[in-house]
């Protein structure tokens, strides 16, 4: 054991995890106190548990594996039953059909009795890997509790009599309605709801078909389906979405509802033919939970006050700007929910209608039938509306109609794809709007992004480098006291030495908006009339008190809402 500990120390030095001075100190202390070298290293937090495990694996000549984030095919886990995996703390993760070799992550890869038992149980040659206990347990919970293992093996037996899958004409419909395929699709969707995913991607690859989930704006690969099930799974989803299952050459769109317990979601489904087969993306829209309020979205202070003042005016245009996926529609829905009473007629023209709001007349555009933003907006003006939401201003005709609607006594909301709030004015002018009309019609402009929130359970405080602190002070200026030390926050992914149960080790949980809002003042109207450039408009807005998106983000980083890295990722110019 002493020799093993010495070998581990040598590996840690070689990997630059420990210095020679630290090694000498820990050896001396171990001799004087009788505490083992490994226990001392962990007690003093000189390296992480994972670093120590990696070093131990190297000394034993056994490869180390991290299962977190690794896609594990459900048919692989069928080789070792769940009770066996839990009893011996192990997890199969890869099977090589050519060599009949099953790779297994183990807490104790030197337990040869367990190895022999696994080989008899599975009929495969076992290749052991060392892994962390918490990592194995977490993936065991994740993969086995999806309930996919049994369904996949059953579906493979029923749909795969040979390696080359051949379906008789007219028989594919029977195959895809069978229970295992239906249960696989159901399990994929249940997992999506469980981990708060906004989208599910089912993507055929050269080998397996991978399933990825978008959580808090980031894609995570969670699952790999055997290629043999690809057509049946995709056809099952197409049937649920009322698509043509025999049409694989062109993209299709559909939708269906899915319910798990009390949670119900509306799924918008899109297919796209790729070189390896059809790819499916499902967007999950929650039917329960309601629309968040403006403060819940992240609006506060002067920005919230300016927006609330603008939306209470009886007419004019309010624009929300930002790239795709920055939460513009959610902000507009929050505003409409705030204004929605029986005394006003609210009409929306959207592409597509993402959330249904009771009491609001929502219309989805249909260009094939001639219902575009422009034609729909023209019809809206004959429907006696008080408030109009146009999903996006994207052409000259829609721009002119929106401006005219605002000038004739309607409150108009819409979105523009610009990088910041100030960029909306030059964009409107580029789309053909007259400067004097824009100056009269505009009430306020909102710019926004979405950043991930740092996990409240595993976050830790730290002091940034002086250069970073200086940059924060220069950006925030008088918004923070000059003598106050700057502290930032980051997620550790673990709490009390265990993977964080709140965020699952992701270090982030949920999302928050970063905003900039400015009302169109008389001084701003003069700049619009003179066709002033974006930089001049932004400078004027800041001089009138606007807090920029970057400033709002930095404030939220200091207040432990998000991290500096997230702010720079989404709000950096």
Short mmCIF file of N, CA and C in Angstrom, two decimals, residues 176-319:
data_model
loop_
_atom_site.label_atom_id
_atom_site.label_comp_id
_atom_site.label_asym_id
_atom_site.label_seq_id
_atom_site.Cartn_x
_atom_site.Cartn_y
_atom_site.Cartn_z
N UNK A 176 -44.45 0.23 -36.16
CA UNK A 176 -44.22 1.43 -35.36
C UNK A 176 -45.30 1.65 -34.31
N UNK A 177 -46.42 0.93 -34.42
CA UNK A 177 -47.46 1.07 -33.39
C UNK A 177 -47.23 0.11 -32.23
N UNK A 178 -46.27 -0.79 -32.37
CA UNK A 178 -46.04 -1.77 -31.32
C UNK A 178 -45.46 -1.10 -30.07
N UNK A 179 -45.75 -1.68 -28.93
CA UNK A 179 -45.45 -1.06 -27.63
C UNK A 179 -44.01 -0.60 -27.45
N UNK A 180 -42.99 -1.41 -27.76
CA UNK A 180 -41.62 -0.95 -27.48
C UNK A 180 -41.27 0.38 -28.13
N UNK A 181 -41.62 0.57 -29.41
CA UNK A 181 -41.31 1.83 -30.09
C UNK A 181 -42.06 2.98 -29.43
N UNK A 182 -43.34 2.76 -29.13
CA UNK A 182 -44.13 3.80 -28.48
C UNK A 182 -43.53 4.16 -27.13
N UNK A 183 -43.03 3.16 -26.40
CA UNK A 183 -42.46 3.41 -25.08
C UNK A 183 -41.12 4.13 -25.18
N UNK A 184 -40.37 3.86 -26.23
CA UNK A 184 -39.10 4.58 -26.43
C UNK A 184 -39.38 6.07 -26.63
N UNK A 185 -40.34 6.38 -27.52
CA UNK A 185 -40.69 7.78 -27.77
C UNK A 185 -41.20 8.43 -26.49
N UNK A 186 -42.04 7.72 -25.76
CA UNK A 186 -42.58 8.25 -24.51
C UNK A 186 -41.46 8.51 -23.51
N UNK A 187 -40.50 7.58 -23.40
CA UNK A 187 -39.40 7.74 -22.46
C UNK A 187 -38.51 8.93 -22.83
N UNK A 188 -38.29 9.13 -24.13
CA UNK A 188 -37.50 10.28 -24.60
C UNK A 188 -38.16 11.59 -24.17
N UNK A 189 -39.49 11.64 -24.33
CA UNK A 189 -40.22 12.87 -23.97
C UNK A 189 -40.30 13.06 -22.46
N UNK A 190 -40.46 11.96 -21.72
CA UNK A 190 -40.48 12.06 -20.25
C UNK A 190 -39.16 12.60 -19.72
N UNK A 191 -38.07 12.11 -20.32
CA UNK A 191 -36.74 12.61 -19.93
C UNK A 191 -36.63 14.10 -20.21
N UNK A 192 -37.17 14.54 -21.35
CA UNK A 192 -37.12 15.96 -21.72
C UNK A 192 -37.84 16.82 -20.69
N UNK A 193 -39.01 16.38 -20.25
CA UNK A 193 -39.77 17.13 -19.24
C UNK A 193 -39.03 17.12 -17.91
N UNK A 194 -38.44 15.97 -17.58
CA UNK A 194 -37.77 15.82 -16.28
C UNK A 194 -36.56 16.76 -16.16
N UNK A 195 -35.83 16.95 -17.24
CA UNK A 195 -34.62 17.78 -17.18
C UNK A 195 -34.86 19.21 -17.68
N UNK A 196 -36.12 19.58 -17.88
CA UNK A 196 -36.51 20.93 -18.28
C UNK A 196 -35.99 21.31 -19.67
N UNK A 197 -35.99 20.38 -20.59
CA UNK A 197 -35.48 20.65 -21.94
C UNK A 197 -36.47 21.50 -22.73
N UNK A 198 -35.94 22.38 -23.57
CA UNK A 198 -36.80 23.19 -24.45
C UNK A 198 -36.92 22.56 -25.83
N UNK A 199 -35.93 21.75 -26.21
CA UNK A 199 -35.95 21.10 -27.52
C UNK A 199 -35.35 19.70 -27.40
N UNK A 200 -35.82 18.80 -28.27
CA UNK A 200 -35.24 17.46 -28.39
C UNK A 200 -34.81 17.27 -29.83
N UNK A 201 -33.54 16.89 -30.03
CA UNK A 201 -33.00 16.63 -31.37
C UNK A 201 -32.77 15.13 -31.54
N UNK A 202 -33.37 14.53 -32.54
CA UNK A 202 -33.12 13.11 -32.87
C UNK A 202 -32.39 13.11 -34.21
N UNK A 203 -31.08 12.77 -34.15
CA UNK A 203 -30.21 13.00 -35.30
C UNK A 203 -29.54 11.70 -35.76
N UNK A 204 -29.85 11.22 -36.95
CA UNK A 204 -29.18 10.03 -37.48
C UNK A 204 -27.72 10.33 -37.80
N UNK A 205 -26.84 9.46 -37.35
CA UNK A 205 -25.41 9.58 -37.63
C UNK A 205 -24.96 8.39 -38.48
N UNK A 206 -23.67 8.30 -38.73
CA UNK A 206 -23.14 7.17 -39.52
C UNK A 206 -23.41 5.87 -38.78
N UNK A 207 -23.23 5.88 -37.45
CA UNK A 207 -23.47 4.69 -36.65
C UNK A 207 -24.84 4.75 -36.00
N UNK A 208 -24.85 5.13 -34.71
CA UNK A 208 -26.12 5.20 -33.97
C UNK A 208 -26.87 6.49 -34.31
N UNK A 209 -28.09 6.56 -33.80
CA UNK A 209 -28.89 7.79 -33.87
C UNK A 209 -28.79 8.46 -32.51
N UNK A 210 -28.29 9.68 -32.47
CA UNK A 210 -28.10 10.33 -31.18
C UNK A 210 -29.31 11.19 -30.82
N UNK A 211 -29.58 11.27 -29.53
CA UNK A 211 -30.67 12.10 -29.00
C UNK A 211 -30.04 13.18 -28.12
N UNK A 212 -30.29 14.43 -28.48
CA UNK A 212 -29.74 15.54 -27.69
C UNK A 212 -30.88 16.40 -27.16
N UNK A 213 -30.66 16.95 -25.97
CA UNK A 213 -31.65 17.81 -25.32
C UNK A 213 -31.05 19.20 -25.13
N UNK A 214 -31.85 20.22 -25.42
CA UNK A 214 -31.39 21.59 -25.14
C UNK A 214 -31.93 22.02 -23.79
N UNK A 215 -31.01 22.21 -22.84
CA UNK A 215 -31.37 22.61 -21.48
C UNK A 215 -30.71 23.94 -21.18
N UNK A 216 -31.50 24.93 -20.79
CA UNK A 216 -30.98 26.28 -20.51
C UNK A 216 -30.15 26.80 -21.68
N UNK A 217 -30.60 26.51 -22.89
CA UNK A 217 -29.96 27.05 -24.08
C UNK A 217 -28.79 26.25 -24.60
N UNK A 218 -28.34 25.19 -23.89
CA UNK A 218 -27.19 24.41 -24.30
C UNK A 218 -27.61 22.97 -24.63
N UNK A 219 -27.06 22.43 -25.72
CA UNK A 219 -27.38 21.05 -26.10
C UNK A 219 -26.57 20.06 -25.27
N UNK A 220 -27.24 18.99 -24.84
CA UNK A 220 -26.59 17.92 -24.09
C UNK A 220 -26.91 16.60 -24.76
N UNK A 221 -25.86 15.80 -25.03
CA UNK A 221 -26.10 14.48 -25.60
C UNK A 221 -26.37 13.51 -24.45
N UNK A 222 -27.57 12.91 -24.44
CA UNK A 222 -27.97 12.06 -23.32
C UNK A 222 -28.18 10.60 -23.73
N UNK A 223 -28.32 10.33 -25.01
CA UNK A 223 -28.78 9.01 -25.41
C UNK A 223 -28.32 8.69 -26.82
N UNK A 224 -28.04 7.42 -27.09
CA UNK A 224 -27.73 6.97 -28.45
C UNK A 224 -28.62 5.77 -28.74
N UNK A 225 -29.46 5.87 -29.78
CA UNK A 225 -30.34 4.77 -30.16
C UNK A 225 -29.68 3.92 -31.24
N UNK A 226 -29.88 2.62 -31.22
CA UNK A 226 -29.35 1.77 -32.30
C UNK A 226 -29.92 2.20 -33.65
N UNK A 227 -29.08 2.16 -34.66
CA UNK A 227 -29.50 2.61 -36.00
C UNK A 227 -30.73 1.85 -36.49
N UNK A 228 -30.86 0.61 -36.03
CA UNK A 228 -31.98 -0.21 -36.49
C UNK A 228 -33.35 0.31 -36.07
N UNK A 229 -33.38 1.17 -35.05
CA UNK A 229 -34.67 1.68 -34.58
C UNK A 229 -34.99 3.06 -35.14
N UNK A 230 -34.08 3.62 -35.91
CA UNK A 230 -34.25 5.00 -36.36
C UNK A 230 -35.54 5.22 -37.13
N UNK A 231 -35.77 4.41 -38.18
CA UNK A 231 -36.95 4.63 -39.01
C UNK A 231 -38.24 4.45 -38.23
N UNK A 232 -38.27 3.44 -37.35
CA UNK A 232 -39.49 3.18 -36.60
C UNK A 232 -39.79 4.29 -35.60
N UNK A 233 -38.75 4.79 -34.91
CA UNK A 233 -38.95 5.87 -33.94
C UNK A 233 -39.41 7.15 -34.65
N UNK A 234 -38.76 7.48 -35.76
CA UNK A 234 -39.14 8.69 -36.50
C UNK A 234 -40.55 8.57 -37.06
N UNK A 235 -40.89 7.40 -37.56
CA UNK A 235 -42.24 7.20 -38.09
C UNK A 235 -43.29 7.32 -36.99
N UNK A 236 -42.95 6.82 -35.80
CA UNK A 236 -43.88 6.93 -34.67
C UNK A 236 -44.15 8.40 -34.35
N UNK A 237 -43.10 9.22 -34.33
CA UNK A 237 -43.26 10.64 -34.04
C UNK A 237 -44.05 11.33 -35.16
N UNK A 238 -43.81 10.92 -36.41
CA UNK A 238 -44.52 11.53 -37.53
C UNK A 238 -46.01 11.20 -37.49
N UNK A 239 -46.34 9.98 -37.06
CA UNK A 239 -47.75 9.63 -36.93
C UNK A 239 -48.42 10.47 -35.84
N UNK A 240 -47.73 10.62 -34.69
CA UNK A 240 -48.28 11.44 -33.61
C UNK A 240 -48.49 12.88 -34.06
N UNK A 241 -47.64 13.35 -34.99
CA UNK A 241 -47.69 14.75 -35.42
C UNK A 241 -48.54 14.96 -36.66
N UNK A 242 -49.25 13.90 -37.10
CA UNK A 242 -50.09 13.99 -38.31
C UNK A 242 -49.29 14.34 -39.55
N UNK A 243 -48.10 13.75 -39.69
CA UNK A 243 -47.29 13.95 -40.89
C UNK A 243 -47.43 12.72 -41.79
N UNK A 244 -46.94 12.87 -43.01
CA UNK A 244 -46.93 11.74 -43.95
C UNK A 244 -45.70 10.88 -43.67
N UNK A 245 -45.89 9.62 -43.28
CA UNK A 245 -44.73 8.80 -42.93
C UNK A 245 -44.00 8.30 -44.17
N UNK A 246 -44.65 8.31 -45.32
CA UNK A 246 -43.99 7.82 -46.53
C UNK A 246 -43.27 8.94 -47.29
N UNK A 247 -43.39 10.17 -46.82
CA UNK A 247 -42.71 11.30 -47.46
C UNK A 247 -41.45 11.64 -46.69
N UNK A 248 -40.28 11.27 -47.28
CA UNK A 248 -39.00 11.47 -46.60
C UNK A 248 -38.07 12.40 -47.37
N UNK A 249 -38.58 12.94 -48.48
CA UNK A 249 -37.70 13.75 -49.34
C UNK A 249 -37.75 15.23 -49.02
N UNK A 250 -38.82 15.69 -48.39
CA UNK A 250 -38.97 17.12 -48.11
C UNK A 250 -39.23 17.34 -46.62
N UNK A 251 -38.92 18.53 -46.10
CA UNK A 251 -39.20 18.82 -44.68
C UNK A 251 -40.71 18.84 -44.42
N UNK A 252 -41.08 18.45 -43.19
CA UNK A 252 -42.48 18.50 -42.78
C UNK A 252 -42.58 19.13 -41.39
N UNK A 253 -43.76 19.66 -41.09
CA UNK A 253 -44.02 20.24 -39.77
C UNK A 253 -45.30 19.65 -39.20
N UNK A 254 -45.33 19.51 -37.88
CA UNK A 254 -46.53 19.00 -37.22
C UNK A 254 -46.50 19.35 -35.75
N UNK A 255 -47.49 18.91 -35.02
CA UNK A 255 -47.53 19.17 -33.59
C UNK A 255 -48.42 18.15 -32.90
N UNK A 256 -48.17 17.90 -31.61
CA UNK A 256 -49.03 17.06 -30.80
C UNK A 256 -48.81 17.41 -29.33
N UNK A 257 -49.69 16.91 -28.48
CA UNK A 257 -49.60 17.16 -27.04
C UNK A 257 -49.07 15.93 -26.33
N UNK A 258 -48.37 16.14 -25.23
CA UNK A 258 -47.86 15.03 -24.44
C UNK A 258 -48.04 15.38 -22.97
N UNK A 259 -48.50 14.40 -22.19
CA UNK A 259 -48.77 14.64 -20.78
C UNK A 259 -48.01 13.65 -19.92
N UNK A 260 -47.33 14.14 -18.89
CA UNK A 260 -46.64 13.30 -17.92
C UNK A 260 -47.05 13.79 -16.53
N UNK A 261 -47.90 13.02 -15.85
CA UNK A 261 -48.42 13.46 -14.57
C UNK A 261 -49.27 14.70 -14.75
N UNK A 262 -48.92 15.76 -14.01
CA UNK A 262 -49.68 17.01 -14.15
C UNK A 262 -49.06 17.92 -15.21
N UNK A 263 -47.85 17.57 -15.65
CA UNK A 263 -47.16 18.39 -16.65
C UNK A 263 -47.67 18.05 -18.05
N UNK A 264 -48.10 19.07 -18.77
CA UNK A 264 -48.56 18.87 -20.15
C UNK A 264 -47.80 19.83 -21.06
N UNK A 265 -47.30 19.30 -22.17
CA UNK A 265 -46.55 20.13 -23.11
C UNK A 265 -47.14 20.02 -24.51
N UNK A 266 -47.00 21.09 -25.24
CA UNK A 266 -47.37 21.12 -26.66
C UNK A 266 -46.07 21.00 -27.44
N UNK A 267 -45.98 20.02 -28.32
CA UNK A 267 -44.74 19.79 -29.07
C UNK A 267 -44.91 20.23 -30.52
N UNK A 268 -44.01 21.12 -30.94
CA UNK A 268 -43.94 21.48 -32.36
C UNK A 268 -42.83 20.64 -32.97
N UNK A 269 -43.16 19.90 -34.01
CA UNK A 269 -42.24 18.91 -34.58
C UNK A 269 -41.84 19.33 -35.99
N UNK A 270 -40.55 19.21 -36.27
CA UNK A 270 -40.03 19.54 -37.60
C UNK A 270 -39.12 18.42 -38.07
N UNK A 271 -39.31 17.97 -39.31
CA UNK A 271 -38.42 16.94 -39.88
C UNK A 271 -37.58 17.57 -40.99
N UNK A 272 -36.40 17.00 -41.19
CA UNK A 272 -35.51 17.49 -42.23
C UNK A 272 -34.71 16.32 -42.79
N UNK A 273 -34.76 16.09 -44.12
CA UNK A 273 -33.98 14.98 -44.69
C UNK A 273 -32.49 15.30 -44.68
N UNK A 274 -31.67 14.41 -44.11
CA UNK A 274 -30.21 14.56 -44.14
C UNK A 274 -29.61 13.38 -44.88
N UNK A 275 -28.30 13.38 -45.06
CA UNK A 275 -27.66 12.31 -45.83
C UNK A 275 -27.75 10.96 -45.12
N UNK A 276 -27.96 10.97 -43.80
CA UNK A 276 -28.05 9.72 -43.05
C UNK A 276 -29.48 9.34 -42.69
N UNK A 277 -30.45 10.13 -43.14
CA UNK A 277 -31.84 9.86 -42.81
C UNK A 277 -32.52 11.12 -42.30
N UNK A 278 -33.74 10.98 -41.86
CA UNK A 278 -34.50 12.14 -41.40
C UNK A 278 -34.11 12.56 -39.98
N UNK A 279 -33.88 13.85 -39.82
CA UNK A 279 -33.64 14.41 -38.49
C UNK A 279 -34.93 15.04 -37.99
N UNK A 280 -35.19 14.86 -36.69
CA UNK A 280 -36.39 15.45 -36.08
C UNK A 280 -35.98 16.37 -34.95
N UNK A 281 -36.61 17.53 -34.91
CA UNK A 281 -36.47 18.44 -33.77
C UNK A 281 -37.85 18.70 -33.21
N UNK A 282 -37.99 18.50 -31.90
CA UNK A 282 -39.25 18.75 -31.21
C UNK A 282 -39.08 19.90 -30.22
N UNK A 283 -39.84 20.95 -30.40
CA UNK A 283 -39.83 22.09 -29.47
C UNK A 283 -40.93 21.87 -28.42
N UNK A 284 -40.55 21.90 -27.14
CA UNK A 284 -41.50 21.67 -26.06
C UNK A 284 -42.00 23.00 -25.52
N UNK A 285 -43.30 23.18 -25.54
CA UNK A 285 -43.91 24.39 -25.02
C UNK A 285 -44.85 24.00 -23.88
N UNK A 286 -44.56 24.47 -22.69
CA UNK A 286 -45.36 24.10 -21.53
C UNK A 286 -46.75 24.72 -21.60
N UNK A 287 -47.76 23.88 -21.30
CA UNK A 287 -49.12 24.39 -21.26
C UNK A 287 -49.50 24.89 -19.87
N UNK A 288 -48.76 24.40 -18.87
CA UNK A 288 -49.04 24.79 -17.50
C UNK A 288 -47.91 25.66 -16.98
N UNK A 289 -48.17 26.39 -15.91
CA UNK A 289 -47.11 27.20 -15.31
C UNK A 289 -47.29 28.68 -15.57
N UNK A 290 -48.02 29.03 -16.67
CA UNK A 290 -48.31 30.43 -16.93
C UNK A 290 -47.12 31.20 -17.49
N UNK A 291 -47.40 32.43 -17.89
CA UNK A 291 -46.37 33.31 -18.44
C UNK A 291 -45.71 34.07 -17.29
N UNK A 292 -44.38 34.15 -17.26
CA UNK A 292 -43.71 34.87 -16.17
C UNK A 292 -44.00 36.36 -16.20
N UNK A 293 -43.88 37.01 -15.06
CA UNK A 293 -44.05 38.47 -15.00
C UNK A 293 -42.77 39.15 -15.47
N UNK A 294 -42.84 40.44 -15.71
CA UNK A 294 -41.66 41.18 -16.16
C UNK A 294 -40.52 41.13 -15.14
N UNK A 295 -40.78 41.32 -13.83
CA UNK A 295 -39.67 41.19 -12.87
C UNK A 295 -39.08 39.77 -12.85
N UNK A 296 -39.93 38.75 -13.03
CA UNK A 296 -39.43 37.37 -13.06
C UNK A 296 -38.51 37.13 -14.25
N UNK A 297 -38.74 37.86 -15.33
CA UNK A 297 -37.87 37.73 -16.51
C UNK A 297 -36.50 38.36 -16.29
N UNK A 298 -36.41 39.27 -15.32
CA UNK A 298 -35.13 39.92 -15.05
C UNK A 298 -35.17 41.43 -15.20
N UNK A 299 -36.33 42.00 -15.55
CA UNK A 299 -36.46 43.45 -15.65
C UNK A 299 -36.60 44.06 -14.26
N UNK A 300 -35.94 45.19 -14.04
CA UNK A 300 -35.99 45.83 -12.74
C UNK A 300 -35.55 47.27 -12.86
N UNK A 301 -35.72 48.01 -11.77
CA UNK A 301 -35.23 49.39 -11.70
C UNK A 301 -35.78 50.28 -12.80
N UNK A 302 -34.90 51.13 -13.34
CA UNK A 302 -35.30 52.11 -14.34
C UNK A 302 -35.79 51.44 -15.63
N UNK A 303 -35.17 50.32 -15.99
CA UNK A 303 -35.59 49.61 -17.21
C UNK A 303 -37.04 49.15 -17.09
N UNK A 304 -37.41 48.59 -15.94
CA UNK A 304 -38.78 48.14 -15.72
C UNK A 304 -39.74 49.33 -15.72
N UNK A 305 -39.34 50.42 -15.06
CA UNK A 305 -40.19 51.61 -14.98
C UNK A 305 -40.44 52.19 -16.37
N UNK A 306 -39.39 52.28 -17.20
CA UNK A 306 -39.53 52.83 -18.55
C UNK A 306 -40.45 51.97 -19.41
N UNK A 307 -40.30 50.64 -19.31
CA UNK A 307 -41.15 49.75 -20.11
C UNK A 307 -42.60 49.81 -19.64
N UNK A 308 -42.82 49.82 -18.33
CA UNK A 308 -44.20 49.89 -17.81
C UNK A 308 -44.87 51.20 -18.20
N UNK A 309 -44.12 52.29 -18.21
CA UNK A 309 -44.68 53.58 -18.62
C UNK A 309 -45.06 53.54 -20.10
N UNK A 310 -44.21 52.91 -20.91
CA UNK A 310 -44.46 52.86 -22.36
C UNK A 310 -45.67 52.02 -22.71
N UNK A 311 -45.86 50.88 -22.01
CA UNK A 311 -46.97 49.98 -22.37
C UNK A 311 -48.31 50.51 -21.87
N UNK A 312 -48.29 51.48 -20.96
CA UNK A 312 -49.55 52.05 -20.46
C UNK A 312 -50.05 53.19 -21.34
N UNK A 313 -49.26 53.59 -22.32
CA UNK A 313 -49.73 54.61 -23.26
C UNK A 313 -50.74 53.98 -24.22
N UNK A 314 -51.74 54.72 -24.67
CA UNK A 314 -52.80 54.10 -25.49
C UNK A 314 -52.40 53.79 -26.93
N UNK A 315 -51.32 54.39 -27.41
CA UNK A 315 -50.91 54.13 -28.80
C UNK A 315 -49.40 54.28 -28.93
N UNK A 316 -48.88 53.84 -30.08
CA UNK A 316 -47.44 53.89 -30.32
C UNK A 316 -46.87 52.51 -30.56
N UNK A 317 -45.56 52.46 -30.88
CA UNK A 317 -44.87 51.19 -31.14
C UNK A 317 -43.86 50.92 -30.04
N UNK A 318 -43.84 49.68 -29.57
CA UNK A 318 -42.80 49.21 -28.64
C UNK A 318 -42.10 48.04 -29.30
N UNK A 319 -40.80 48.15 -29.48
CA UNK A 319 -40.02 47.12 -30.17
C UNK A 319 -39.16 46.35 -29.17
#
